[in-house]
Amino acid sequence: MTQERLLLIEDDADLVQSLRLALGREHYSMDHALSGLEGLSKVVEHPPDLLLLDLNLPDMDGLSICREIRGNAATRDLPIIMLTARAQEQDRVLGLDLGADDYIVKPFSVRELKSRIQALLRRRQLDGGVPEDLFSEGRLTVDYRSRHVTLDGEEIHLTTRELELFWFLITNRPQVLSRERILERVWGLSSDVETRTIDVHVRTLRKKIDSDVIETLIGAGYRFRGCP
């Protein structure tokens, strides 16, 4: 069985060592880089299955690295989890806007990180098992199998996590989906993990597609409204 390859770009040598040991026990193939330029070079030369990316690096910040990766056709769909000490909401929004699939604030538990890695890798491997592969209505077309989203004929780039969230809402329309149910299905996490990240992803989807495409029902959750 082929091991899934993780790349960690992190300048804290102690954290690198602890994560290499912890994630190695999960049977991942683990590589690392201590600087942004070294890490970006490794991503381009041999793209991993998933990238763990620190934001505060000595030579090149993680946001710039994320922008470079999303701008390269060969790496644009690479799953990215940002690791950072920046806990402010605006930092999370910026990271997600630039294409990160997930965002975890230091200090974090290794158990939570493992769960998020597993959920992202599961999402990447899915190539079927849903009731439909194509949704087309009004101005919007979502081809789940090819992972293409178009609005008014123009392609909209969604991260892996954004697409999974959007597809889950679409295929369960017109149901109202609670944050807890979304978190469990899309993130693969139990409801004791912060649900605020869902709100951030919904806000990003509204900015990329249409402000009215997802409806918020206070105290209940979200539902797909369509995009006529």
Tab-separated table of C-alpha atoms in Angstrom:
chain	number	residue	atom	x	y	z
A	1	MET	CA	0.000	0.000	0.000
A	2	THR	CA	1.452	3.372	-1.038
A	3	GLN	CA	2.078	5.778	1.813
A	4	GLU	CA	0.531	9.222	1.531
A	5	ARG	CA	3.221	11.891	1.437
A	6	LEU	CA	3.067	14.893	3.729
A	7	LEU	CA	5.309	17.941	3.476
A	8	LEU	CA	5.741	20.173	6.517
A	9	ILE	CA	7.127	23.694	5.975
A	10	GLU	CA	8.000	24.883	9.484
A	11	ASP	CA	11.045	26.655	10.949
A	12	ASP	CA	10.540	25.412	14.529
A	13	ALA	CA	12.886	22.394	14.625
A	14	ASP	CA	11.332	21.017	17.837
A	15	LEU	CA	7.834	21.087	16.346
A	16	VAL	CA	9.144	19.484	13.159
A	17	GLN	CA	10.671	16.639	15.139
A	18	SER	CA	7.553	16.014	17.241
A	19	LEU	CA	5.252	16.024	14.217
A	20	ARG	CA	7.565	13.759	12.243
A	21	LEU	CA	7.437	11.226	15.079
A	22	ALA	CA	3.686	11.536	15.673
A	23	LEU	CA	2.630	11.471	12.016
A	24	GLY	CA	5.176	8.815	11.133
A	25	ARG	CA	3.346	6.497	13.523
A	26	GLU	CA	0.268	7.041	11.345
A	27	HIS	CA	2.216	5.497	8.448
A	28	TYR	CA	2.556	8.702	6.485
A	29	SER	CA	5.692	9.431	4.489
A	30	MET	CA	6.879	12.686	6.042
A	31	ASP	CA	9.202	15.297	4.548
A	32	HIS	CA	9.970	18.774	5.857
A	33	ALA	CA	11.569	22.089	5.012
A	34	LEU	CA	12.793	24.701	7.490
A	35	SER	CA	12.377	27.659	5.142
A	36	GLY	CA	9.764	28.888	2.715
A	37	LEU	CA	11.958	28.826	-0.375
A	38	GLU	CA	13.160	25.296	0.347
A	39	GLY	CA	9.593	24.151	0.912
A	40	LEU	CA	8.246	25.796	-2.229
A	41	SER	CA	11.015	24.147	-4.242
A	42	LYS	CA	10.059	20.734	-2.837
A	43	VAL	CA	6.385	21.311	-3.630
A	44	VAL	CA	7.164	22.166	-7.252
A	45	GLU	CA	9.720	19.379	-7.792
A	46	HIS	CA	7.748	16.588	-6.088
A	47	PRO	CA	4.230	17.639	-5.017
A	48	PRO	CA	3.126	15.894	-1.804
A	49	ASP	CA	-0.361	14.558	-1.115
A	50	LEU	CA	-0.878	17.249	1.516
A	51	LEU	CA	1.020	20.318	2.723
A	52	LEU	CA	1.306	21.530	6.328
A	53	LEU	CA	2.312	25.182	6.039
A	54	ASP	CA	3.513	27.513	8.788
A	55	LEU	CA	2.636	31.161	8.170
A	56	ASN	CA	5.554	32.768	10.013
A	57	LEU	CA	8.693	31.734	8.155
A	58	PRO	CA	12.036	33.576	8.161
A	59	ASP	CA	12.453	34.107	4.414
A	60	MET	CA	9.014	33.891	2.788
A	61	ASP	CA	5.674	34.044	4.574
A	62	GLY	CA	3.208	31.207	4.268
A	63	LEU	CA	0.560	33.353	2.590
A	64	SER	CA	2.949	34.072	-0.296
A	65	ILE	CA	3.748	30.375	-0.580
A	66	CYS	CA	0.046	29.537	-0.687
A	67	ARG	CA	-0.480	32.138	-3.412
A	68	GLU	CA	2.370	30.664	-5.477
A	69	ILE	CA	1.018	27.126	-5.121
A	70	ARG	CA	-2.521	28.098	-6.139
A	71	GLY	CA	-1.168	30.020	-9.119
A	72	ASN	CA	0.645	26.973	-10.513
A	73	ALA	CA	-1.528	24.607	-12.585
A	74	ALA	CA	0.527	21.609	-11.411
A	75	THR	CA	-0.059	22.309	-7.705
A	76	ARG	CA	-3.254	24.359	-7.554
A	77	ASP	CA	-5.325	21.478	-6.119
A	78	LEU	CA	-2.795	20.492	-3.450
A	79	PRO	CA	-4.556	20.229	-0.042
A	80	ILE	CA	-3.081	22.810	2.359
A	81	ILE	CA	-3.455	23.079	6.121
A	82	MET	CA	-2.050	26.313	7.535
A	83	LEU	CA	-0.361	26.200	10.948
A	84	THR	CA	-0.121	29.525	12.720
A	85	ALA	CA	-0.106	31.405	15.994
A	86	ARG	CA	-2.363	34.077	14.440
A	87	ALA	CA	-5.788	33.478	15.959
A	88	GLN	CA	-7.616	36.569	14.667
A	89	GLU	CA	-10.572	35.967	12.363
A	90	GLN	CA	-9.201	38.291	9.668
A	91	ASP	CA	-6.053	36.157	9.454
A	92	ARG	CA	-8.144	33.026	8.969
A	93	VAL	CA	-10.261	34.694	6.312
A	94	LEU	CA	-7.159	35.862	4.456
A	95	GLY	CA	-5.593	32.410	4.559
A	96	LEU	CA	-8.765	30.763	3.273
A	97	ASP	CA	-9.205	33.420	0.594
A	98	LEU	CA	-5.716	32.620	-0.690
A	99	GLY	CA	-6.641	28.969	-1.044
A	100	ALA	CA	-5.914	27.131	2.209
A	101	ASP	CA	-8.219	24.163	2.805
A	102	ASP	CA	-7.942	24.340	6.583
A	103	TYR	CA	-6.415	26.542	9.266
A	104	ILE	CA	-5.271	25.389	12.689
A	105	VAL	CA	-4.038	27.708	15.442
A	106	LYS	CA	-1.003	26.937	17.593
A	107	PRO	CA	-0.803	25.423	20.090
A	108	PHE	CA	-2.871	22.519	18.775
A	109	SER	CA	-3.268	18.890	19.736
A	110	VAL	CA	-1.654	16.277	17.513
A	111	ARG	CA	-4.906	14.323	17.696
A	112	GLU	CA	-6.844	17.211	16.152
A	113	LEU	CA	-4.218	17.705	13.448
A	114	LYS	CA	-4.321	13.998	12.561
A	115	SER	CA	-8.094	14.148	12.281
A	116	ARG	CA	-7.972	17.133	9.954
A	117	ILE	CA	-5.279	15.514	7.793
A	118	GLN	CA	-7.302	12.307	7.496
A	119	ALA	CA	-10.468	14.220	6.608
A	120	LEU	CA	-8.739	16.237	3.874
A	121	LEU	CA	-7.089	13.172	2.366
A	122	ARG	CA	-10.415	11.311	2.373
A	123	ARG	CA	-12.054	14.208	0.552
A	124	ARG	CA	-9.279	14.163	-2.048
A	125	GLN	CA	-9.692	10.457	-2.688
A	126	LEU	CA	-13.445	10.597	-3.221
A	127	ASP	CA	-14.293	10.163	-6.885
A	128	GLY	CA	-17.826	8.864	-6.641
A	129	GLY	CA	-20.392	7.569	-4.209
A	130	VAL	CA	-22.563	10.683	-4.419
A	131	PRO	CA	-26.068	10.788	-5.886
A	132	GLU	CA	-25.002	13.106	-8.733
A	133	ASP	CA	-21.736	14.198	-10.289
A	134	LEU	CA	-23.063	17.237	-12.100
A	135	PHE	CA	-25.244	20.095	-10.924
A	136	SER	CA	-26.388	22.803	-13.320
A	137	GLU	CA	-28.947	25.458	-12.503
A	138	GLY	CA	-29.260	28.976	-13.820
A	139	ARG	CA	-25.858	30.660	-13.914
A	140	LEU	CA	-24.078	27.960	-11.928
A	141	THR	CA	-22.554	24.621	-12.953
A	142	VAL	CA	-20.699	22.302	-10.565
A	143	ASP	CA	-18.966	19.233	-12.004
A	144	TYR	CA	-17.998	17.329	-8.885
A	145	ARG	CA	-16.063	14.549	-10.604
A	146	SER	CA	-13.789	16.912	-12.545
A	147	ARG	CA	-13.872	19.434	-9.670
A	148	HIS	CA	-14.838	22.337	-11.942
A	149	VAL	CA	-17.180	25.143	-10.925
A	150	THR	CA	-18.365	27.760	-13.412
A	151	LEU	CA	-20.480	30.867	-12.943
A	152	ASP	CA	-21.791	32.630	-16.044
A	153	GLY	CA	-19.416	30.442	-18.065
A	154	GLU	CA	-16.314	31.530	-16.135
A	155	GLU	CA	-14.396	29.048	-13.960
A	156	ILE	CA	-14.389	29.685	-10.219
A	157	HIS	CA	-11.520	28.102	-8.304
A	158	LEU	CA	-12.569	26.473	-5.042
A	159	THR	CA	-10.247	24.769	-2.608
A	160	THR	CA	-10.863	21.100	-1.845
A	161	ARG	CA	-12.598	21.991	1.402
A	162	GLU	CA	-14.743	24.703	-0.186
A	163	LEU	CA	-15.874	22.312	-2.920
A	164	GLU	CA	-16.742	19.567	-0.434
A	165	LEU	CA	-18.756	21.993	1.696
A	166	PHE	CA	-20.528	23.450	-1.341
A	167	TRP	CA	-21.293	20.001	-2.779
A	168	PHE	CA	-22.638	18.771	0.556
A	169	LEU	CA	-25.052	21.722	0.668
A	170	ILE	CA	-26.076	21.228	-2.978
A	171	THR	CA	-26.726	17.486	-2.727
A	172	ASN	CA	-28.775	17.935	0.443
A	173	ARG	CA	-30.932	20.807	-0.844
A	174	PRO	CA	-33.379	22.054	0.372
A	175	GLN	CA	-32.453	20.719	3.804
A	176	VAL	CA	-31.077	23.020	6.466
A	177	LEU	CA	-27.754	21.560	7.621
A	178	SER	CA	-26.506	22.256	11.125
A	179	ARG	CA	-22.908	23.312	11.699
A	180	GLU	CA	-22.340	20.124	13.670
A	181	ARG	CA	-23.543	17.936	10.795
A	182	ILE	CA	-21.438	19.857	8.282
A	183	LEU	CA	-18.382	19.624	10.501
A	184	GLU	CA	-18.783	15.883	10.939
A	185	ARG	CA	-19.414	15.157	7.249
A	186	VAL	CA	-17.069	17.608	5.528
A	187	TRP	CA	-14.290	17.959	8.103
A	188	GLY	CA	-14.607	14.473	9.563
A	189	LEU	CA	-14.465	15.929	13.054
A	190	SER	CA	-16.648	15.696	16.128
A	191	SER	CA	-18.746	18.672	17.118
A	192	ASP	CA	-16.501	19.639	20.035
A	193	VAL	CA	-14.097	21.213	17.535
A	194	GLU	CA	-14.720	24.908	16.847
A	195	THR	CA	-17.529	25.358	14.304
A	196	ARG	CA	-16.567	28.953	13.522
A	197	THR	CA	-14.401	27.721	10.665
A	198	ILE	CA	-17.585	26.731	8.783
A	199	ASP	CA	-18.800	30.338	8.926
A	200	VAL	CA	-15.494	31.477	7.447
A	201	HIS	CA	-15.767	28.989	4.566
A	202	VAL	CA	-19.374	29.973	3.863
A	203	ARG	CA	-18.366	33.627	3.757
A	204	THR	CA	-15.595	32.779	1.282
A	205	LEU	CA	-18.002	30.811	-0.935
A	206	ARG	CA	-20.390	33.759	-0.984
A	207	LYS	CA	-17.584	36.067	-2.060
A	208	LYS	CA	-16.420	33.726	-4.822
A	209	ILE	CA	-19.825	32.724	-6.199
A	210	ASP	CA	-22.763	34.850	-5.066
A	211	SER	CA	-23.754	36.484	-1.805
A	212	ASP	CA	-27.190	34.801	-1.883
A	213	VAL	CA	-26.139	31.288	-2.906
A	214	ILE	CA	-26.130	29.996	0.701
A	215	GLU	CA	-28.819	30.956	3.192
A	216	THR	CA	-28.138	31.302	6.917
A	217	LEU	CA	-30.918	30.246	9.258
A	218	ILE	CA	-30.063	31.635	12.667
A	219	GLY	CA	-29.804	28.908	15.266
A	220	ALA	CA	-30.308	26.157	12.682
A	221	GLY	CA	-27.510	26.219	10.126
A	222	TYR	CA	-27.137	26.674	6.366
A	223	ARG	CA	-28.882	25.613	3.172
A	224	PHE	CA	-28.243	25.981	-0.524
A	225	ARG	CA	-30.566	28.531	-2.152
A	226	GLY	CA	-29.450	28.173	-5.765
A	227	CYS	CA	-27.984	30.706	-8.160
A	228	PRO	CA	-30.608	31.684	-10.763
